[in-house]
Each structure stands twice: as C-alpha cells, then as structure tokens.
Tab-separated table of C-alpha atoms and ligand atoms in Angstrom:
chain	number	residue	atom	x	y	z
A	239	MET	CA	75.275	96.777	112.818
A	240	ILE	CA	78.619	96.206	111.008
A	241	ILE	CA	78.962	98.112	107.909
A	242	ASP	CA	81.866	98.051	105.390
A	243	SER	CA	81.040	101.242	103.259
A	244	HIS	CA	83.765	100.714	100.761
A	245	ALA	CA	84.691	97.447	98.633
A	246	HIS	CA	85.196	96.554	94.966
A	247	VAL	CA	84.557	93.721	92.628
A	248	HIS	CA	85.567	93.885	88.969
A	249	PRO	CA	84.296	91.862	85.885
A	250	ASP	CA	87.770	90.696	85.342
A	251	PRO	CA	89.382	88.947	88.266
A	252	GLY	CA	92.772	90.676	87.569
A	253	GLY	CA	91.024	93.907	86.862
A	254	LEU	CA	92.270	95.560	89.930
A	255	GLY	CA	95.779	94.649	89.480
A	256	PRO	CA	97.611	91.278	89.243
A	257	LYS	CA	98.198	90.941	93.087
A	258	GLN	CA	94.243	90.769	93.858
A	259	ASP	CA	91.541	88.659	93.234
A	260	ALA	CA	88.742	91.059	92.278
A	261	SER	CA	86.332	88.080	91.240
A	262	VAL	CA	82.721	87.881	92.300
A	263	ASP	CA	83.019	84.427	93.681
A	264	ALA	CA	86.229	85.403	95.923
A	265	PHE	CA	84.044	88.475	97.181
A	266	LEU	CA	80.897	86.392	98.071
A	267	THR	CA	83.068	83.764	99.888
A	268	ALA	CA	84.816	86.456	101.745
A	269	LEU	CA	81.565	88.236	102.708
A	270	ASP	CA	79.910	85.049	103.842
A	271	ALA	CA	82.793	84.231	106.131
A	272	SER	CA	82.866	87.733	107.522
A	273	PRO	CA	80.910	89.193	110.605
A	274	LEU	CA	79.678	92.148	108.336
A	275	ASP	CA	76.023	92.963	108.213
A	276	ARG	CA	76.202	95.249	105.232
A	277	VAL	CA	78.692	95.776	102.605
A	278	VAL	CA	78.577	98.695	99.802
A	279	LEU	CA	80.093	98.152	96.584
A	280	LEU	CA	81.536	100.971	94.599
A	281	PRO	CA	81.477	101.075	90.793
A	282	ILE	CA	83.675	103.279	88.751
A	283	GLU	CA	82.188	103.879	85.164
A	284	PRO	CA	83.186	102.614	82.760
A	285	PHE	CA	85.914	100.720	84.558
A	286	ILE	CA	83.640	98.950	86.879
A	287	PRO	CA	79.839	99.338	85.502
A	288	VAL	CA	77.046	100.185	87.659
A	289	ASP	CA	74.877	97.384	86.214
A	290	PHE	CA	77.666	94.829	87.105
A	291	VAL	CA	77.871	95.859	90.679
A	292	PHE	CA	74.037	95.734	91.074
A	293	ASP	CA	74.098	92.018	89.316
A	294	VAL	CA	76.581	91.334	92.266
A	295	ALA	CA	74.234	92.820	94.976
A	296	ALA	CA	71.562	90.656	93.725
A	297	ARG	CA	73.336	87.710	94.856
A	298	ARG	CA	72.996	88.625	98.492
A	299	PRO	CA	69.831	90.872	98.655
A	300	GLY	CA	69.733	93.273	101.319
A	301	LYS	CA	73.253	92.746	102.470
A	302	ILE	CA	75.252	93.969	99.441
A	303	LEU	CA	74.449	97.759	98.716
A	304	CYS	CA	75.737	99.967	95.828
A	305	TYR	CA	76.928	103.341	95.000
A	306	GLY	CA	76.222	104.928	91.752
A	307	SER	CA	78.723	106.249	89.239
A	308	VAL	CA	78.558	107.894	85.867
A	309	ASP	CA	80.734	107.887	82.760
A	310	TRP	CA	82.662	111.218	82.928
A	311	ARG	CA	83.288	110.985	79.275
A	312	LEU	CA	79.613	111.794	78.633
A	313	GLY	CA	80.391	115.560	79.132
A	314	ALA	CA	77.299	117.556	79.653
A	315	GLY	CA	75.302	114.547	79.564
A	316	ALA	CA	77.004	113.040	82.618
A	317	VAL	CA	74.660	115.131	84.985
A	318	GLU	CA	71.655	114.081	83.065
A	319	ALA	CA	72.703	110.304	83.273
A	320	PHE	CA	73.205	110.506	86.888
A	321	ASP	CA	70.075	112.035	87.620
A	322	ALA	CA	68.309	109.133	85.776
A	323	LEU	CA	70.196	106.521	87.667
A	324	ALA	CA	69.354	108.102	90.923
A	325	SER	CA	65.770	108.057	90.036
A	326	GLU	CA	65.885	104.487	88.778
A	327	ARG	CA	68.108	102.592	90.991
A	328	PRO	CA	68.597	102.352	94.967
A	329	ILE	CA	72.026	103.820	94.943
A	330	ARG	CA	73.600	105.017	98.236
A	331	GLY	CA	75.823	107.822	96.811
A	332	LEU	CA	77.952	109.062	93.795
A	333	LYS	CA	81.313	107.758	93.671
A	334	LEU	CA	83.971	109.898	91.758
A	335	HIS	CA	87.295	108.570	91.164
A	336	PRO	CA	89.325	111.620	89.740
A	337	ARG	CA	92.411	109.593	89.027
A	338	ARG	CA	90.573	106.530	87.039
A	339	GLN	CA	87.891	108.781	85.587
A	340	GLY	CA	90.221	111.539	84.216
A	341	ILE	CA	88.312	114.251	86.515
A	342	THR	CA	90.394	117.501	87.122
A	343	LEU	CA	89.986	120.726	89.032
A	344	ALA	CA	89.195	122.389	85.829
A	345	ASP	CA	85.981	120.224	85.651
A	346	ILE	CA	84.697	121.975	88.831
A	347	ASP	CA	81.430	123.668	87.336
A	348	ARG	CA	80.013	120.479	86.030
A	349	LEU	CA	81.231	118.425	89.107
A	350	ALA	CA	79.419	120.892	91.270
A	351	GLU	CA	76.356	120.383	89.220
A	352	LEU	CA	76.510	116.706	89.562
A	353	VAL	CA	77.058	116.977	93.287
A	354	ARG	CA	74.090	119.211	93.631
A	355	VAL	CA	71.974	116.699	91.786
A	356	ALA	CA	73.193	113.889	93.986
A	357	HIS	CA	72.348	116.249	97.027
A	358	ARG	CA	68.770	116.707	95.662
A	359	HIS	CA	68.431	112.958	95.628
A	360	GLU	CA	69.709	113.018	99.322
A	361	LEU	CA	72.787	111.143	98.197
A	362	PRO	CA	76.441	111.849	99.474
A	363	THR	CA	79.334	112.019	97.135
A	364	LEU	CA	82.481	110.091	97.771
A	365	VAL	CA	85.717	111.447	96.312
A	366	ASP	CA	88.896	108.947	96.105
A	367	CYS	CA	91.796	110.959	97.617
A	368	PHE	CA	94.526	108.535	97.705
A	369	PRO	CA	97.445	110.021	95.579
A	370	TYR	CA	98.749	106.905	93.687
A	371	GLY	CA	101.000	106.004	90.723
A	372	LYS	CA	102.035	108.412	87.914
A	373	GLY	CA	101.271	111.981	88.764
A	374	ALA	CA	100.863	111.161	92.427
A	375	LEU	CA	102.551	114.372	93.504
A	376	ARG	CA	100.229	116.395	91.420
A	377	ASP	CA	97.178	114.899	92.778
A	378	GLU	CA	94.468	117.472	93.336
A	379	SER	CA	91.591	115.368	94.715
A	380	LEU	CA	91.537	117.295	98.108
A	381	GLU	CA	91.358	120.586	96.049
A	382	ILE	CA	88.417	119.128	94.134
A	383	VAL	CA	86.424	118.382	97.555
A	384	GLU	CA	87.470	121.891	98.767
A	385	ALA	CA	85.907	123.419	95.626
A	386	LEU	CA	82.851	121.146	95.692
A	387	ALA	CA	82.145	121.977	99.390
A	388	GLU	CA	82.252	125.582	98.526
A	389	ALA	CA	80.102	125.163	95.327
A	390	ALA	CA	77.647	122.793	96.772
A	391	PRO	CA	77.213	123.843	100.508
A	392	GLY	CA	75.214	121.353	102.548
A	393	ALA	CA	76.002	118.494	100.230
A	394	HIS	CA	77.455	115.484	102.057
A	395	ILE	CA	81.048	114.703	100.930
A	396	ILE	CA	83.070	111.950	101.900
A	397	ILE	CA	86.802	112.132	101.754
A	398	ALA	CA	87.898	108.476	100.560
A	399	HIS	CA	90.937	107.151	102.423
A	400	MET	CA	91.085	109.825	104.805
A	401	GLY	CA	93.122	111.792	102.009
A	402	GLY	CA	95.724	109.022	101.874
A	403	ILE	CA	99.213	110.514	102.866
A	404	ARG	CA	97.441	113.955	103.035
A	405	ILE	CA	95.536	113.103	106.253
A	406	LEU	CA	96.332	116.207	107.961
A	407	ASP	CA	95.409	118.352	105.104
A	408	ALA	CA	92.157	116.309	104.765
A	409	LEU	CA	91.342	116.965	108.559
A	410	ILE	CA	91.725	120.854	107.989
A	411	LEU	CA	89.196	120.510	105.174
A	412	ALA	CA	86.721	118.187	106.840
A	413	ARG	CA	86.703	120.578	109.689
A	414	THR	CA	85.375	123.427	107.637
A	415	SER	CA	81.839	121.811	107.224
A	416	TYR	CA	79.664	119.203	109.274
A	417	THR	CA	78.701	117.704	105.733
A	418	ILE	CA	82.326	116.555	105.139
A	419	HIS	CA	83.157	113.062	106.320
A	420	PHE	CA	86.006	110.598	106.434
A	421	ASP	CA	86.073	107.276	104.652
A	422	LEU	CA	88.563	105.202	106.855
A	423	SER	CA	89.349	102.379	104.064
A	424	LEU	CA	92.634	101.223	103.096
A	425	THR	CA	94.925	103.958	104.800
A	426	PHE	CA	95.553	102.212	108.013
A	427	ASP	CA	96.585	99.020	105.918
A	428	VAL	CA	99.026	101.105	104.141
A	429	TYR	CA	100.767	103.053	106.923
A	430	ARG	CA	100.317	100.425	109.652
A	431	GLY	CA	103.469	100.556	112.017
A	432	SER	CA	104.832	103.800	110.621
A	433	HIS	CA	104.549	107.212	112.547
A	434	ILE	CA	101.727	107.994	109.987
A	435	GLU	CA	99.408	105.571	112.106
A	436	GLN	CA	99.429	107.991	114.894
A	437	ASP	CA	97.971	110.750	112.380
A	438	ILE	CA	95.234	108.375	111.368
A	439	PHE	CA	93.924	107.888	114.964
A	440	TYR	CA	94.537	111.540	116.028
A	441	ALA	CA	92.440	112.569	112.915
A	442	ILE	CA	89.614	110.231	113.777
A	443	ARG	CA	89.528	111.662	117.233
A	444	ARG	CA	89.705	115.147	116.206
A	445	LEU	CA	86.879	114.932	113.498
A	446	GLY	CA	84.951	112.728	115.778
A	447	PRO	CA	83.631	109.002	115.296
A	448	SER	CA	80.345	110.385	114.232
A	449	ARG	CA	82.019	111.912	110.960
A	450	CYS	CA	83.977	108.515	110.097
A	451	LEU	CA	82.834	105.592	108.007
A	452	TYR	CA	84.582	102.367	108.267
A	453	GLY	CA	85.607	100.784	105.051
A	454	SER	CA	88.040	97.988	103.881
A	455	ASP	CA	88.664	98.884	100.215
A	456	TYR	CA	88.510	95.061	99.407
A	457	PRO	CA	90.231	93.431	97.559
A	458	ASP	CA	93.160	95.945	98.418
A	459	THR	CA	92.666	94.402	102.005
A	460	ASP	CA	90.907	91.595	103.372
A	461	LEU	CA	87.014	92.007	104.600
A	462	THR	CA	87.502	90.190	108.001
A	463	GLY	CA	91.241	90.922	108.579
A	464	TYR	CA	91.104	94.553	107.954
A	465	LEU	CA	88.054	94.837	110.303
A	466	LYS	CA	89.782	92.878	113.210
A	467	GLY	CA	92.965	95.007	112.822
A	468	PHE	CA	90.976	98.301	112.873
A	469	ARG	CA	89.059	97.300	115.891
A	470	GLU	CA	92.298	96.253	117.784
A	471	ALA	CA	93.684	99.523	116.722
A	472	LEU	CA	90.842	101.640	118.009
A	473	ASP	CA	90.809	99.737	121.327
A	474	SER	CA	94.426	100.325	121.777
A	475	HIS	CA	94.005	104.027	120.964
A	476	GLY	CA	91.272	104.293	123.630
A	477	PHE	CA	88.240	104.544	121.443
A	478	THR	CA	85.153	103.458	123.580
A	479	GLY	CA	82.519	100.971	122.408
A	480	GLU	CA	80.103	104.038	121.608
A	481	ASP	CA	82.757	105.583	119.295
A	482	GLN	CA	83.112	102.291	117.585
A	483	ASP	CA	79.437	101.946	117.078
A	484	TRP	CA	79.551	105.056	115.169
A	485	ILE	CA	82.651	104.124	113.039
A	486	PHE	CA	81.507	100.576	112.119
A	487	GLY	CA	77.872	101.460	111.537
A	488	LYS	CA	75.951	104.405	112.757
A	489	THR	CA	77.784	107.035	110.536
A	490	ALA	CA	77.341	104.909	107.582
A	491	GLN	CA	73.636	104.497	108.341
A	492	GLU	CA	73.094	108.108	108.637
A	493	VAL	CA	75.322	109.467	105.766
A	494	LEU	CA	74.425	106.524	103.314
A	495	ARG	CA	70.964	106.331	104.662
A	496	ILE	CA	71.012	102.601	105.391
A	497	PRO	CA	67.911	101.517	107.240
B	797	LIG	ZN1	88.400	102.005	96.323
C-alpha cells in the first residue's frame, strides 16, 4: 500500500500562496492520476477547517483520510474541542502548526494536555517543523516537540519535514524516544542537489525506515512527481525494497492506524 501521509487543499485555490493551486479539483485530478492508495489531508484550524477537509475526503471515500485540528484561539476550550472532535470524527491524528496557529513554547502546559488527549484517543500528534518566513531563525518548533515528548511520555509525535533545515537536531531528538517519528514531506524537494540531501538520507538510515512516514506536502510538491523522485533517491542511497515498504506505507499504517 502506498500512502502519502501529508497533503493539503484549501477552500481558496490561492490560499496556500500565489504559486500553488490548492483547489479541490486540482487535488482530485492529481490523486486520480497518481499511484497512491491512500492520502492524508491535514487541516489547520481556522486556516484550513476540519469540516472542509472531511467534505473533500467524502469525494473519494476510503482513499482520502484526514487529520484533526483545533483552533488554538479557543484557549482552555481547545482541549475540550479536540476531545469532542476525536470522539465524533474518524481522524488519524492531531495536526499542530506553531507558525500558522501562533503556538509557542510558552503554551506548553496546555499543548501537553492536548497531546495527552490525542494519545488517549490513540492518535499521534504531528508538529510542523519547517522554519520559514519572518521569524524563521527564532523558530522553536523542535523545542516544542522536545517539551511535549517529556510532558507526554509514550505519546506518538511526528516531526514534520524532518525538522526542515534542522534535520540533524531533529534526529538527535527523535532518537530519544521510540514514539517520535519523521515525516519526510517537502524537505527533499527543497534541498535536492545540495549537501543537505546527504543529511536527509543519513537521517532516515539512522532513525530507521520503520520510524519514517512518506508525505509530499502537496500542493507544495506534486503527488506523483515527488513520489517518483523520492523512490529514485532511496534506490540510489541503497534503501532496500523492505525499507521502502515501511517508508511508503507500513510506518504510516502503524502510526496513523490505517487499516
Ligand atoms: Zn504541510
């Protein structure tokens, strides 16, 4: 089974930036033309609403799955709102986007509560960890992951984009607990052809394919093209068929509990 565990659509086709088509129609066309068996859409409340991604998922029942998200501006109500969401909807995990949702390390107590609720529902938490744009050098998303791992031991946490440029920091962190995983989306596309490419495949090898989930971060990359390029790169770095079975499906099946 080939699973893309990280993709986005947006109610506004230009909502993810002027260079990308985030429309539902473009996504469904790309999905139908791809070899993917499953794709997981990530909402980011209130920027990309949960209800919206579930409406999109209903267009390809069983093939499109969804994370959950909660509006962080709800304050103390966010934990309760997520608990209700996890009871009502078949979500595969909790998505946190510190930069877009205004989540900081100062919020760690409430965040840890949220992650413990997700864990109680047997759901992993994915944290966006790609420093980007204004304030990028003050990005503290990996520090948030570290604090969450300490405050909610045993909870499954996924470091999105392998930590971005901070891949080696992310690797040190991920190696502190078997319940921390790497999401492989986007980063290879950004650093392909640079010396960072070596770090990407070194880190996958060190952490192990059974801790790594393939994703594209569509529409930032192409559903089929990124998959093909990633497979070729894994081949050239000596990853076996069994390694790739984990990366492209089995890890996501286990961590996101996809039947
Ligand atoms: Zn993303």
